[in-house]
Every structure is written in structure tokens, then in C-alpha cells.
Coordinates of C-alpha atoms in Angstrom, one line a residue:
Chain A
M29 CA 124.6 63.8 -17.5
T30 CA 125.6 66.8 -18.6
M31 CA 124.2 69.7 -18.7
T32 CA 125.2 71.9 -21.8
S33 CA 123.7 75.0 -21.6
P34 CA 121.5 75.9 -24.7
T35 CA 124.0 77.0 -27.9
P36 CA 123.1 78.5 -31.4
T37 CA 124.8 75.8 -34.0
A38 CA 124.8 78.0 -36.3
P39 CA 128.8 78.2 -37.0
V40 CA 128.6 82.1 -38.1
K41 CA 128.2 84.9 -35.3
L42 CA 126.2 87.7 -36.9
A43 CA 127.4 91.3 -35.6
P44 CA 124.3 92.6 -33.9
P45 CA 122.4 95.0 -37.2
P46 CA 123.3 98.5 -36.3
K47 CA 120.7 100.6 -34.0
G48 CA 117.5 101.4 -37.1
S49 CA 119.0 99.4 -39.4
A50 CA 115.8 98.4 -40.0
P51 CA 113.6 101.7 -39.6
H52 CA 109.9 99.4 -40.9
R53 CA 110.1 97.7 -37.4
P54 CA 108.9 98.3 -34.3
S55 CA 111.6 98.2 -32.5
R56 CA 110.2 96.1 -29.6
F57 CA 110.6 93.2 -31.2
R58 CA 114.5 94.0 -31.5
M59 CA 114.7 93.4 -27.5
G60 CA 113.5 89.9 -28.2
A61 CA 110.9 88.9 -25.3
G62 CA 113.9 88.2 -22.8
Q63 CA 116.1 90.0 -20.3
Q64 CA 115.6 93.7 -21.8
M65 CA 111.8 93.7 -22.1
K66 CA 110.6 96.4 -20.0
G67 CA 107.8 94.5 -18.0
G68 CA 104.6 96.6 -18.2
P69 CA 101.8 97.2 -15.0
F70 CA 100.2 93.9 -16.5
A71 CA 103.6 92.8 -15.1
Y72 CA 102.9 94.3 -12.1
I73 CA 100.0 93.8 -11.6
A74 CA 100.3 89.3 -12.1
L75 CA 103.0 89.7 -9.7
A76 CA 101.6 91.3 -6.8
V77 CA 98.4 89.0 -7.1
V78 CA 101.0 85.9 -6.5
G79 CA 102.9 87.5 -4.1
F80 CA 99.5 88.4 -2.8
G81 CA 99.0 85.0 -2.2
S82 CA 102.3 83.8 -1.3
L83 CA 102.8 86.3 2.0
L84 CA 99.0 85.2 3.2
P85 CA 98.2 82.6 4.6
L86 CA 101.7 83.6 6.4
Y87 CA 100.4 86.6 7.6
W88 CA 96.9 84.5 8.8
T89 CA 99.5 82.3 10.5
L90 CA 100.4 85.4 12.8
V91 CA 96.6 86.6 13.1
A92 CA 95.5 83.7 14.5
A93 CA 99.0 83.6 16.4
S94 CA 97.6 86.2 18.6
R95 CA 93.7 85.6 18.9
T96 CA 92.7 82.8 21.0
Q97 CA 90.8 80.2 19.4
D98 CA 87.0 81.7 19.6
E99 CA 88.3 84.8 17.4
V100 CA 90.3 81.5 15.6
L101 CA 86.6 79.3 15.0
A102 CA 84.5 82.1 14.4
S103 CA 82.4 81.7 11.4
T104 CA 83.4 85.2 9.8
P105 CA 87.8 84.3 10.5
P106 CA 89.9 87.3 11.8
F107 CA 92.3 89.3 9.0
L108 CA 94.0 91.5 11.7
P109 CA 96.8 89.8 14.9
G110 CA 95.0 90.5 18.5
G111 CA 96.7 90.5 21.4
K112 CA 97.4 87.2 22.5
L113 CA 100.6 87.2 20.6
V114 CA 102.5 87.0 23.7
E115 CA 100.9 84.2 25.9
N116 CA 99.9 82.0 23.1
L117 CA 103.7 82.1 22.7
Q118 CA 104.3 81.1 26.0
T119 CA 101.5 78.6 25.7
A120 CA 102.8 76.7 23.3
W121 CA 106.1 77.4 24.0
E122 CA 105.3 74.8 27.0
Q123 CA 103.0 72.8 26.2
A124 CA 105.7 70.9 23.0
N125 CA 108.4 71.3 23.9
L126 CA 109.2 73.6 22.2
G127 CA 112.6 74.9 23.6
K128 CA 113.9 71.7 23.6
A129 CA 112.6 71.6 20.1
I130 CA 114.2 74.5 18.3
L131 CA 118.1 73.0 20.1
N132 CA 117.2 70.0 18.9
S133 CA 116.4 71.7 14.9
I134 CA 119.9 73.6 15.8
I135 CA 121.6 70.9 15.9
V136 CA 120.3 68.3 13.6
S137 CA 120.7 71.0 10.7
S138 CA 123.6 72.9 11.4
S139 CA 125.4 69.4 12.0
I140 CA 123.9 67.6 8.6
T141 CA 125.4 70.7 7.2
A142 CA 128.6 70.8 8.0
A143 CA 128.7 67.5 6.9
T144 CA 126.8 67.6 3.9
L145 CA 129.7 69.9 3.0
F146 CA 132.2 68.9 4.2
F147 CA 132.0 65.4 2.5
C148 CA 129.7 66.3 -0.5
T149 CA 133.4 68.7 -1.5
L150 CA 135.8 65.8 -0.9
A151 CA 133.4 63.7 -3.1
G152 CA 133.4 66.6 -5.4
Y153 CA 136.6 67.2 -6.0
A154 CA 137.7 63.4 -6.1
F155 CA 134.9 62.9 -9.5
A156 CA 135.6 66.2 -10.9
K157 CA 139.4 66.4 -10.7
M158 CA 141.0 63.0 -9.5
R159 CA 141.2 59.9 -11.9
F160 CA 141.0 56.5 -10.8
R161 CA 138.6 53.4 -12.0
G162 CA 135.2 52.5 -11.8
R163 CA 135.1 56.7 -11.8
G164 CA 132.4 56.8 -14.9
W165 CA 130.2 54.4 -13.0
L166 CA 131.1 55.6 -9.5
M167 CA 128.8 59.1 -10.5
T168 CA 126.5 57.0 -12.2
A169 CA 125.4 54.7 -8.9
V170 CA 125.8 58.0 -7.0
I171 CA 123.4 60.6 -9.2
A172 CA 120.9 56.7 -9.2
T173 CA 119.9 56.6 -5.2
L174 CA 118.4 60.6 -6.3
T175 CA 115.8 58.0 -7.7
I176 CA 115.1 56.0 -4.4
P177 CA 112.2 57.4 -2.8
P178 CA 114.0 57.6 1.0
Q179 CA 110.2 55.9 1.7
L180 CA 112.4 52.2 0.6
S181 CA 114.7 52.7 3.5
V182 CA 112.4 54.0 6.8
V183 CA 112.1 50.5 7.5
P184 CA 115.3 49.0 7.5
L185 CA 116.9 53.1 9.3
F186 CA 114.0 52.4 11.3
M187 CA 115.4 48.7 13.0
M188 CA 119.2 50.1 12.1
M189 CA 119.0 53.3 14.9
S190 CA 117.1 50.7 17.7
G191 CA 120.0 48.3 16.8
L192 CA 122.1 50.7 16.8
G193 CA 120.9 52.0 20.8
W194 CA 119.9 55.3 18.3
G195 CA 116.0 55.2 18.8
G196 CA 114.3 58.4 19.4
Q197 CA 118.1 60.0 19.7
L198 CA 119.0 63.1 17.8
E199 CA 121.6 60.3 16.0
S200 CA 119.4 58.9 14.4
V201 CA 118.4 62.0 12.2
I202 CA 121.6 63.4 11.9
F203 CA 123.0 59.9 10.4
P204 CA 121.4 59.2 8.2
T205 CA 121.9 62.5 5.9
L206 CA 125.5 63.5 5.8
V207 CA 126.5 63.1 2.8
S208 CA 123.3 63.6 -0.3
A209 CA 124.1 62.2 -3.8
F210 CA 122.2 65.5 -4.5
G211 CA 125.3 67.7 -2.9
V212 CA 128.4 65.4 -4.8
F213 CA 127.0 66.0 -8.2
F214 CA 126.2 70.1 -7.0
M215 CA 129.7 70.1 -5.7
R216 CA 131.3 67.7 -9.1
Q217 CA 129.6 70.4 -12.0
Y218 CA 130.7 73.4 -10.5
L219 CA 134.4 71.6 -9.6
I220 CA 133.9 70.7 -13.6
E221 CA 134.2 74.3 -14.4
A222 CA 135.5 76.7 -11.6
L223 CA 139.4 74.7 -11.7
P224 CA 141.4 74.0 -13.6
Y225 CA 143.5 71.2 -13.5
E226 CA 146.3 73.7 -13.3
L227 CA 146.3 75.3 -10.3
I228 CA 146.5 71.6 -9.3
E229 CA 149.2 70.4 -11.1
A230 CA 151.5 74.1 -9.8
A231 CA 149.9 73.3 -6.1
K232 CA 151.8 69.8 -6.6
I233 CA 154.6 71.3 -8.0
D234 CA 155.4 73.0 -5.2
G235 CA 155.5 69.8 -3.5
A236 CA 151.6 69.6 -1.7
N237 CA 150.3 66.9 -1.1
N238 CA 146.6 66.0 -1.7
F239 CA 145.5 67.4 1.9
R240 CA 147.3 70.5 1.2
I241 CA 145.9 70.1 -1.5
V242 CA 142.2 70.1 -1.1
V243 CA 142.9 73.0 2.0
S244 CA 145.2 74.9 0.8
V245 CA 143.0 75.3 -3.5
V246 CA 140.5 73.6 -4.0
L247 CA 138.3 74.8 -0.4
P248 CA 139.0 78.6 -1.3
V249 CA 137.9 77.6 -5.1
A250 CA 134.7 75.3 -3.7
R251 CA 132.9 78.2 -1.5
P252 CA 131.3 79.9 -4.1
A253 CA 129.5 76.9 -4.4
M254 CA 129.5 75.9 -1.0
M255 CA 127.4 78.5 0.4
V256 CA 125.5 77.6 -1.8
L257 CA 125.0 73.8 -0.8
G258 CA 124.8 74.4 3.0
M259 CA 122.5 77.1 2.4
L260 CA 120.1 74.2 0.4
T261 CA 121.1 71.0 2.8
F262 CA 119.8 73.7 5.9
V263 CA 116.5 74.7 4.7
Q264 CA 116.0 71.5 3.4
A265 CA 117.2 70.2 7.1
W266 CA 115.3 71.9 9.2
N267 CA 112.4 71.6 7.5
D268 CA 112.3 67.5 7.1
F269 CA 109.9 66.2 8.6
F270 CA 109.1 62.1 7.3
W271 CA 112.0 61.4 8.6
P272 CA 112.7 62.4 11.9
Y273 CA 108.3 62.3 12.3
L274 CA 108.9 58.6 12.6
A275 CA 112.0 58.2 14.3
L276 CA 111.3 61.5 17.3
N277 CA 109.4 61.1 19.2
Q278 CA 107.7 63.6 21.9
Q279 CA 110.1 64.2 24.4
N280 CA 113.0 64.5 22.2
P281 CA 111.7 66.2 19.0
T282 CA 113.0 69.0 16.7
L283 CA 110.4 71.8 16.0
Q284 CA 108.4 70.6 12.4
V285 CA 107.9 66.5 15.0
A286 CA 106.8 68.7 18.0
L287 CA 104.5 71.0 15.9
G288 CA 103.5 68.0 14.0
Q289 CA 103.1 66.2 17.3
L290 CA 100.7 69.2 19.1
S291 CA 98.3 69.5 16.3
A292 CA 98.1 65.7 17.0
S293 CA 97.6 66.0 20.6
Y294 CA 93.8 65.9 20.9
T295 CA 91.8 68.9 21.3
P296 CA 94.6 70.8 19.8
D297 CA 93.7 74.6 20.5
Q298 CA 94.1 76.3 16.9
S299 CA 96.0 79.8 18.1
I300 CA 98.6 77.3 20.3
V301 CA 99.4 75.3 17.0
M302 CA 99.4 78.9 14.6
A303 CA 101.9 80.7 18.2
G304 CA 104.0 77.2 17.1
A305 CA 104.4 77.4 13.5
L306 CA 105.2 80.7 13.8
I307 CA 107.6 80.0 16.3
S308 CA 108.7 77.6 14.2
T309 CA 108.7 79.1 10.8
L310 CA 110.0 82.1 11.8
P311 CA 113.9 81.8 11.8
L312 CA 114.2 80.6 8.6
L313 CA 112.1 83.2 7.5
A314 CA 113.9 85.6 9.5
V315 CA 116.9 84.1 7.2
F316 CA 115.8 85.0 4.5
V317 CA 113.9 88.4 4.5
L318 CA 118.6 89.2 5.1
F319 CA 119.8 87.9 2.6
G320 CA 117.1 86.9 -0.5
K321 CA 119.7 87.4 -2.9
K322 CA 121.3 85.6 -1.9
I323 CA 119.0 82.6 -1.6
V324 CA 117.6 83.7 -4.8
G325 CA 121.0 84.0 -6.9
G326 CA 121.7 80.2 -5.2
I327 CA 118.8 79.2 -6.0
M328 CA 118.5 80.2 -9.3
S329 CA 122.1 79.5 -10.0
G330 CA 122.0 75.9 -8.5
A331 CA 119.5 75.3 -10.6
V332 CA 121.6 75.9 -14.4
K333 CA 124.2 74.3 -12.6
G334 CA 122.0 71.1 -11.6
Chain B
M16 CA 104.4 47.8 17.9
T17 CA 106.0 44.7 16.8
G18 CA 109.3 43.5 18.9
L19 CA 112.3 43.6 16.2
D20 CA 113.5 40.5 17.2
S21 CA 110.2 38.7 16.5
M22 CA 110.1 38.0 12.5
E23 CA 109.8 35.8 9.9
W24 CA 110.5 34.9 6.5
V25 CA 106.9 35.2 5.2
G26 CA 107.8 34.4 1.7
W27 CA 105.6 37.2 -0.5
E28 CA 102.7 37.3 2.0
N29 CA 103.0 41.5 3.2
F30 CA 102.9 41.7 -0.5
D31 CA 100.1 38.9 -1.2
K32 CA 98.5 41.3 1.8
I33 CA 98.9 44.6 0.7
L34 CA 97.9 43.8 -3.1
H35 CA 94.4 42.4 -1.5
D36 CA 93.6 45.4 0.2
P37 CA 91.3 48.0 -1.4
E38 CA 93.1 50.7 1.4
F39 CA 96.6 50.0 -0.3
W40 CA 94.7 50.8 -4.8
T41 CA 92.8 54.0 -3.1
S42 CA 96.4 55.2 -1.6
V43 CA 97.9 54.2 -5.2
S44 CA 95.2 56.2 -6.8
N45 CA 95.5 59.4 -4.5
T46 CA 98.6 60.0 -4.9
F47 CA 98.2 59.4 -8.8
L48 CA 95.8 61.9 -8.7
I49 CA 96.9 64.6 -6.3
G50 CA 100.3 64.3 -7.9
V51 CA 98.8 65.2 -11.0
I52 CA 96.9 68.2 -9.5
S53 CA 99.6 69.3 -8.0
T54 CA 102.5 68.8 -10.5
V55 CA 100.6 70.8 -13.8
P56 CA 99.3 74.0 -12.7
Q57 CA 102.6 74.2 -10.7
L58 CA 104.6 74.1 -13.5
L59 CA 102.1 76.2 -15.9
V60 CA 102.2 79.5 -13.1
A61 CA 105.7 78.8 -12.4
L62 CA 106.4 78.8 -16.3
G63 CA 104.9 82.5 -16.7
L64 CA 106.3 83.6 -13.2
A65 CA 109.2 83.2 -14.6
H66 CA 108.1 84.7 -17.8
L67 CA 107.3 87.5 -15.7
L68 CA 110.3 87.9 -13.9
N69 CA 112.3 87.9 -17.3
Y70 CA 110.9 90.9 -17.8
R71 CA 113.6 94.2 -16.4
L72 CA 111.5 94.7 -13.5
R73 CA 112.0 97.3 -10.6
A74 CA 112.9 96.0 -7.0
S75 CA 113.4 92.5 -9.4
T76 CA 115.2 90.7 -6.4
F77 CA 111.5 91.8 -4.0
W78 CA 110.0 90.1 -5.8
R79 CA 111.8 87.1 -6.7
T80 CA 112.3 87.1 -2.4
I81 CA 108.6 87.3 -2.3
I82 CA 107.5 84.7 -4.7
L83 CA 110.4 82.3 -2.8
T84 CA 108.9 83.2 1.0
P85 CA 106.8 79.8 0.4
Y86 CA 110.1 77.0 0.3
A87 CA 111.0 78.4 3.6
T88 CA 107.8 77.8 5.5
S89 CA 108.2 74.3 6.5
V90 CA 105.1 71.0 5.4
A91 CA 104.5 71.0 9.2
S92 CA 103.7 74.8 9.1
A93 CA 102.0 75.1 5.6
A94 CA 99.7 72.2 6.0
L95 CA 98.6 73.2 9.7
V96 CA 98.0 77.2 8.7
F97 CA 95.7 75.7 5.5
A98 CA 94.1 73.1 7.4
L99 CA 92.5 76.4 9.1
V100 CA 92.0 78.7 5.8
F101 CA 90.3 75.3 3.9
R102 CA 87.6 74.3 7.3
A103 CA 84.6 74.0 6.8
D104 CA 82.4 76.4 9.2
G105 CA 84.5 80.1 8.9
G106 CA 87.6 78.8 7.5
L107 CA 89.1 81.1 5.4
L108 CA 88.0 79.6 2.4
N109 CA 85.6 79.2 2.8
W110 CA 84.6 83.1 3.5
T111 CA 85.5 84.5 0.8
L112 CA 83.6 81.8 -1.3
G113 CA 81.2 83.2 0.7
L114 CA 81.6 86.0 -0.7
V115 CA 81.1 85.8 -4.4
G116 CA 77.6 84.1 -3.1
F117 CA 79.3 80.7 -3.0
D118 CA 77.7 77.7 -0.2
P119 CA 80.7 77.1 1.7
V120 CA 82.6 73.5 0.8
N121 CA 83.7 70.9 3.0
W122 CA 86.9 70.7 1.5
A123 CA 88.5 67.7 4.2
N124 CA 85.5 65.6 3.5
G125 CA 84.7 65.3 0.3
H126 CA 87.0 63.1 -2.2
W127 CA 87.9 65.9 -5.0
T128 CA 87.7 69.0 -2.8
S129 CA 89.9 67.2 -0.3
K130 CA 93.0 66.1 -3.0
L131 CA 92.1 69.5 -4.0
A132 CA 93.1 70.9 -1.1
I133 CA 96.3 69.5 -0.8
S134 CA 97.7 69.7 -3.9
I135 CA 97.0 73.6 -3.5
I136 CA 99.2 73.7 -0.3
V137 CA 102.2 71.8 -2.4
I138 CA 101.5 73.9 -5.7
W139 CA 101.5 77.4 -2.7
R140 CA 104.9 75.0 -0.9
W141 CA 106.7 74.6 -4.4
T142 CA 105.1 77.3 -7.4
G143 CA 107.9 79.9 -7.1
Y144 CA 111.0 77.2 -6.3
N145 CA 110.3 75.6 -9.8
A146 CA 109.4 80.0 -11.0
L147 CA 113.8 81.0 -10.5
I148 CA 114.8 77.5 -12.0
Y149 CA 112.7 78.1 -15.4
L150 CA 113.9 81.7 -14.4
A151 CA 118.0 80.5 -14.7
A152 CA 117.2 79.1 -17.9
M153 CA 115.7 81.1 -19.6
Q154 CA 118.4 84.1 -18.7
A155 CA 120.4 81.3 -20.4
V156 CA 118.8 82.2 -24.0
P157 CA 121.3 83.8 -25.8
N158 CA 119.5 86.9 -27.1
D159 CA 120.4 86.1 -30.5
L160 CA 117.6 83.9 -30.6
Y161 CA 114.8 86.3 -30.3
E162 CA 117.0 88.6 -32.1
A163 CA 117.1 86.0 -35.3
A164 CA 112.5 84.9 -34.8
S165 CA 111.9 88.9 -34.8
L166 CA 113.8 89.2 -37.6
D167 CA 111.7 86.5 -38.9
G168 CA 108.8 88.7 -38.2
A169 CA 107.9 86.4 -34.9
S170 CA 105.1 88.4 -33.0
R171 CA 106.0 87.9 -29.2
W172 CA 104.3 84.9 -27.9
Q173 CA 105.2 82.8 -31.0
Q174 CA 108.8 83.7 -29.4
F175 CA 107.8 82.1 -26.1
R176 CA 105.7 79.0 -27.9
K177 CA 109.0 79.0 -29.8
V178 CA 112.9 79.8 -28.9
T179 CA 111.9 80.4 -24.8
I180 CA 109.8 76.6 -24.3
P181 CA 112.4 74.7 -26.8
S182 CA 115.9 76.2 -24.9
L183 CA 113.6 76.0 -21.7
R184 CA 113.2 72.0 -23.0
P185 CA 116.0 70.1 -20.3
T186 CA 115.1 72.2 -17.2
I187 CA 112.0 71.9 -17.6
L188 CA 111.7 67.9 -18.2
F189 CA 114.1 68.2 -14.8
T190 CA 111.7 70.1 -13.2
I191 CA 109.2 67.1 -14.4
V192 CA 110.7 64.6 -12.9
I193 CA 111.6 66.1 -9.2
S194 CA 107.7 66.9 -9.1
T195 CA 106.5 63.5 -9.6
I196 CA 108.9 62.5 -7.4
G197 CA 108.1 64.7 -4.1
S198 CA 104.3 64.7 -5.1
M199 CA 104.9 59.9 -5.1
Q200 CA 105.9 61.2 -1.3
L201 CA 103.4 63.8 0.3
F202 CA 102.8 62.6 3.6
G203 CA 103.2 66.1 6.0
E204 CA 99.9 67.9 3.8
P205 CA 97.7 65.1 4.0
L206 CA 98.4 64.0 7.4
L207 CA 98.2 67.3 9.5
L208 CA 95.4 68.3 7.2
E209 CA 92.7 67.7 9.5
G210 CA 94.9 66.1 12.1
G211 CA 95.2 63.1 14.1
A212 CA 93.7 59.6 13.7
M213 CA 92.4 60.9 10.9
G214 CA 95.4 62.6 9.7
A215 CA 96.8 58.6 9.9
T216 CA 94.2 56.6 8.0
G217 CA 94.2 60.1 5.1
G218 CA 90.4 61.2 6.5
N219 CA 87.3 59.2 7.4
E220 CA 86.7 57.4 4.2
N221 CA 90.9 57.5 2.8
Q222 CA 90.1 60.2 -0.2
Y223 CA 93.4 61.2 0.7
E224 CA 94.8 59.4 1.8
T225 CA 98.4 58.5 -0.3
L226 CA 101.2 55.2 -0.2
S227 CA 103.4 57.3 2.5
I228 CA 100.0 58.1 4.7
Y229 CA 99.3 54.0 4.4
L230 CA 103.1 53.5 5.0
Y231 CA 103.0 55.7 7.6
N232 CA 100.0 53.5 9.0
Y233 CA 101.2 50.3 8.8
G234 CA 104.2 50.2 10.2
W235 CA 103.8 52.6 12.9
N236 CA 100.6 53.9 13.9
L237 CA 99.7 49.6 13.7
G238 CA 103.2 48.6 14.4
H239 CA 103.7 46.8 11.5
L240 CA 107.1 47.2 10.0
G241 CA 107.2 44.4 6.8
P242 CA 103.9 45.6 5.2
A243 CA 105.3 48.6 5.4
A244 CA 108.1 47.6 3.9
A245 CA 106.3 45.8 1.3
V246 CA 104.6 49.5 0.2
A247 CA 108.1 50.6 0.2
W248 CA 108.6 48.6 -3.2
A249 CA 105.6 49.4 -4.5
M250 CA 106.5 52.5 -4.1
L251 CA 109.9 52.6 -6.0
A252 CA 108.0 49.9 -9.2
L253 CA 104.9 52.8 -8.9
L254 CA 108.2 55.8 -9.3
L255 CA 110.3 53.5 -12.0
L256 CA 107.0 52.9 -13.8
I257 CA 106.0 56.8 -13.7
A258 CA 109.7 57.3 -14.7
A259 CA 109.6 55.7 -17.7
V260 CA 106.1 57.5 -18.2
N261 CA 108.1 60.5 -18.1
W262 CA 110.6 59.3 -20.4
L263 CA 108.2 58.2 -23.3
I264 CA 106.9 61.2 -23.3
G265 CA 109.9 63.2 -22.8
R266 CA 111.1 61.4 -25.9
Y267 CA 108.2 62.4 -28.3
V268 CA 108.0 66.4 -27.2
V269 CA 111.6 66.4 -28.3
R270 CA 110.6 65.1 -31.2
T271 CA 107.6 67.2 -32.5
S272 CA 109.7 70.2 -31.0
D273 CA 112.5 69.8 -32.8
S274 CA 110.6 68.7 -35.8
A275 CA 108.4 72.2 -35.2
V276 CA 111.9 74.3 -34.7
R277 CA 114.3 73.1 -37.8
T278 CA 115.2 76.4 -37.4
G279 CA 118.0 75.4 -35.9
A280 CA 118.3 77.5 -33.6
T281 CA 117.3 75.1 -30.5
R282 CA 120.1 73.3 -30.2

């Protein structure tokens, strides 16, 4: 499974014609439809519309979280934030065990991220640079697991976790996700190109053992990819819903589980639910505002490699 | 819940049970329909968005970040906000439709409207993400191709169709596969659209019950893990079936677009 970037098949690459060599052609065609084209007003209008649509539900979460339920459910919905935000946040905090939920979400997401980075970098390095028997079909097997829906594993996982005495415990959410096939593949793709064999050989000649090579050679080279993988893994772990919802309960939830159960109660107060939604979304949104450029770049580089 | 120790060998009985349950087949068709309604527009819009983002823009990072914010929102938060937006009486959407003179729609109750509502949540969350993936692929297209095409007199639309799209083919196939897998597993959106007991059965007439909801309802709500596991296997079988169809369509698309763009420019 190699994804090479498309390259022109023409064997001879012609130098671009000097400017003005084709005066009868409008210059905008020569720029191509690609990145050099300047966006016209239409592009900005279209992007603004999509951007508005992207932000509106988030803005409206804030509006609803700062109103009373009656105002939220009125036949003309409110459009401006009200003054009940702090009160609603407090009620949501108490009703849905949110303090514990936030702590749990942080524990779960960081341990999954740390473990994924550790295992995927090691495995990615092995698959990229070490020669061993069965490397090809092992990698294929790892990739093949990507197509298996998580639903297939929830019943046996649930039984295993109960058997281990981890029912309702954070372990039941953390341990099944310590390593991801996508992560192994991602790190492998990156290291194949980024880590030259010469570097490893040089370290070997200097007497470094395998452990030393990983620490002093592989990790520094792998750092940019690890940043990307770390971000993707953290977002996914933070927002994961299906398995945590089955495995955990209201006494010991992650944020998403707490939120789901807050809304599943018999008479959920919608403004309180929205306050909970706000609490669960804000941390990631803050990260997005601070590191937007890095995250965008990460997803785009991951897309090309993956 | 059935005691885990009290399980016994029943052969194919669990499969028999779900395959004779009309609710199972409703879930299959719901999952499939929601998958189509959510994936197709999402990827088309993402392609157009990526094209826009590929222009030289002021504050390009700003636009990219804005478009990616729904990706940072969790399923639970997104589903809960949209549940309010889709409310029959006084929901944001019905209110807006009212301004244009439409009667209020009972989104969650209707067979089609509920599927549309769930699809809109999915589209909202994933379009920006897919647009960035397309954008990355677009920026990897060598500029020579566009120059060659424009020298041959290709218009911008022709360049988009005959250079950009074929160059993006592997990426497009990738996103189709990923979105298909994702849409087979929709759980949070239908569970929380109305919430409570409605969510666990996918609406009062199971009108938006997906396979994941069916599995959850059987295994965790009703407490029969055996049939739930059978549902899981059925999901895998369906996924493989869809993957096979995807692959066939992909092969067909590859062949036709190859013969259409035999200028040697694409690969």
C-alpha cells in the first residue's frame, strides 16, 4: 500500500516558458487553477457562508447555555447570550458529575495519547527500517484491522473487562486503545522517508544498541510526526463516545458519557444540557484557537502520508 | 443483563433471531440510507471547499481553522445542539424556515426528515476535515499539469475536471472508504437526537435506528449480548459488501477517467 504523489509521466521536464512568450493567451490561464490563483469575492463569500454554518451551532450552544430553559424552548429562539451562564454551568457541574468527568477525560485521553505515541513509534520504526521475517504480511495484517468496525469488538471486550474486574473502571476504556493500527501505519510511512539508513548505520558503528538508537536517532527524527499523531489521537480519545458509553456509568464517566447521560435523564433541562456541551467542547476549542495552524498542517500532512 | 457465566452454546440461534426481526432490516436500510445522504453531499461540498481554499487567500489559516472547528466538537455536543436546532416547535431551523414561509417540520418524527437531520449533523462535523484532506492532495498536484492544460486551451472548469479530479483520485477513494466505514457506525447522533428511550430505539417507529443503535439496544438496553454480537457480525458482513461495491465502482471510475484523460498527464 504505497501512496505516491502523482508525478507527470513525461520523461523530459520542459523549463517553463519565459513570461510573455504567449501574448495572445490571457495570463490567468497560465497560472493554472492551482495555488497561485487569487481568490475572487465569490470565494470569500462562499467561505464566509460555510464558516458561518460551521460556527453557528457552537455560538448557539453558548446562547442556549446562558439562558433559562423556557427561553431556549420559546417559539422564537433566542439569538443573543443571556445572563444565566454561570448559574447553568454550576448546575450542570453538580448534576452530571462534571468535575470527575473532566478529570477522567484528561486521564483517559492523555494515557491513550502517550501509549499510542510510544507503541506506534516503536512499531512504525520496526516496520519501516528493520528487516525481519514476515514483515510484509504482518504490516498487511495490521492495516487490515483498520477495516474491522469497533462494534465487532464491543461484546467480547465488555465480557473481558467484566472478567478482569474493570467493569465501569477507566481501565476498560484505556487499555483496549493503547495502540492504533492507523498510528503504526502513519509512523511507518513517515519514518520510511524521514529516517535514512545511514543514520542508523552510523549509530551502530559508534556502538549504539537498539535501545540507544531508538532514543537518540529515531525519536528526534520522528518528533514532527509524533506531534501530529498525538494531536489526532488526543482529539479522538477526548471525543470518543460509543465504547465509553457502553463501558462506563454515571458514577465514573468521561465528559462525553456524562453529557450523554445528562440528556438521557427523564426531564433534561435543555439549557443545563447545553452548559454541559459547552464545558465538554471548550477545552478542545481553546486548543484549536491556540494551535489552529499546527493542527490544520498536521491533518493535511497526515492526509498526504496516510 | 444476562449473567455472563450463564451463557450457553446456541449455534445459529442468535443470527436466526436478528435475521427474522423486521427491526434489524429497518436498521440496515436506515444505516444505508443515512450513509448515502450524509456521505455524497459531504464529499462533494468538501471538494468544492478545498478548491476554494486552494486559491491564494487572505488569512488562509483563519479560513482553514474555522472550517475545521466542527471536527473539534464531540458527537455528543454536536448531536445535542442539533437536537435543539431541529426541534419541531421553535427550533432554530423551523423558525428560519418560517421566515421564508414554510410550515414547521417535525424533523425527528418523519421517516425522511429524521434521516436528513442525522445526515446534517454528520455533514456538519466532517465536511471541513475532508476538505483539508482534499486541499492537501490538491497542493501536491504539480503546477506543470495546469500549465500544460492551459496551453492546450483548457478552461478553468475543464482543468478542474481533467487535471484536479484525476490527480485526486486516490485521495477521493480514500475519503469514500473512510466516510463509508464511519457512516456504518453512526451511534451518538441517533442516540441523542431525541435522547432518552426514543434514542435507544431510534425514534418511535425506529425511523432513524442505525445498526449501532440496534446493537446497543439489544445488548445493553435489553441485556442480550448474544444477539448483539450477531448484529456486530452482520455489520462486518455489510461493510465487506459495501467495500466490494466501492472497489468495483472505484475500478470502473479509474478505467473511464483513464481513457478520458489519455494525455499522459495524470499518473
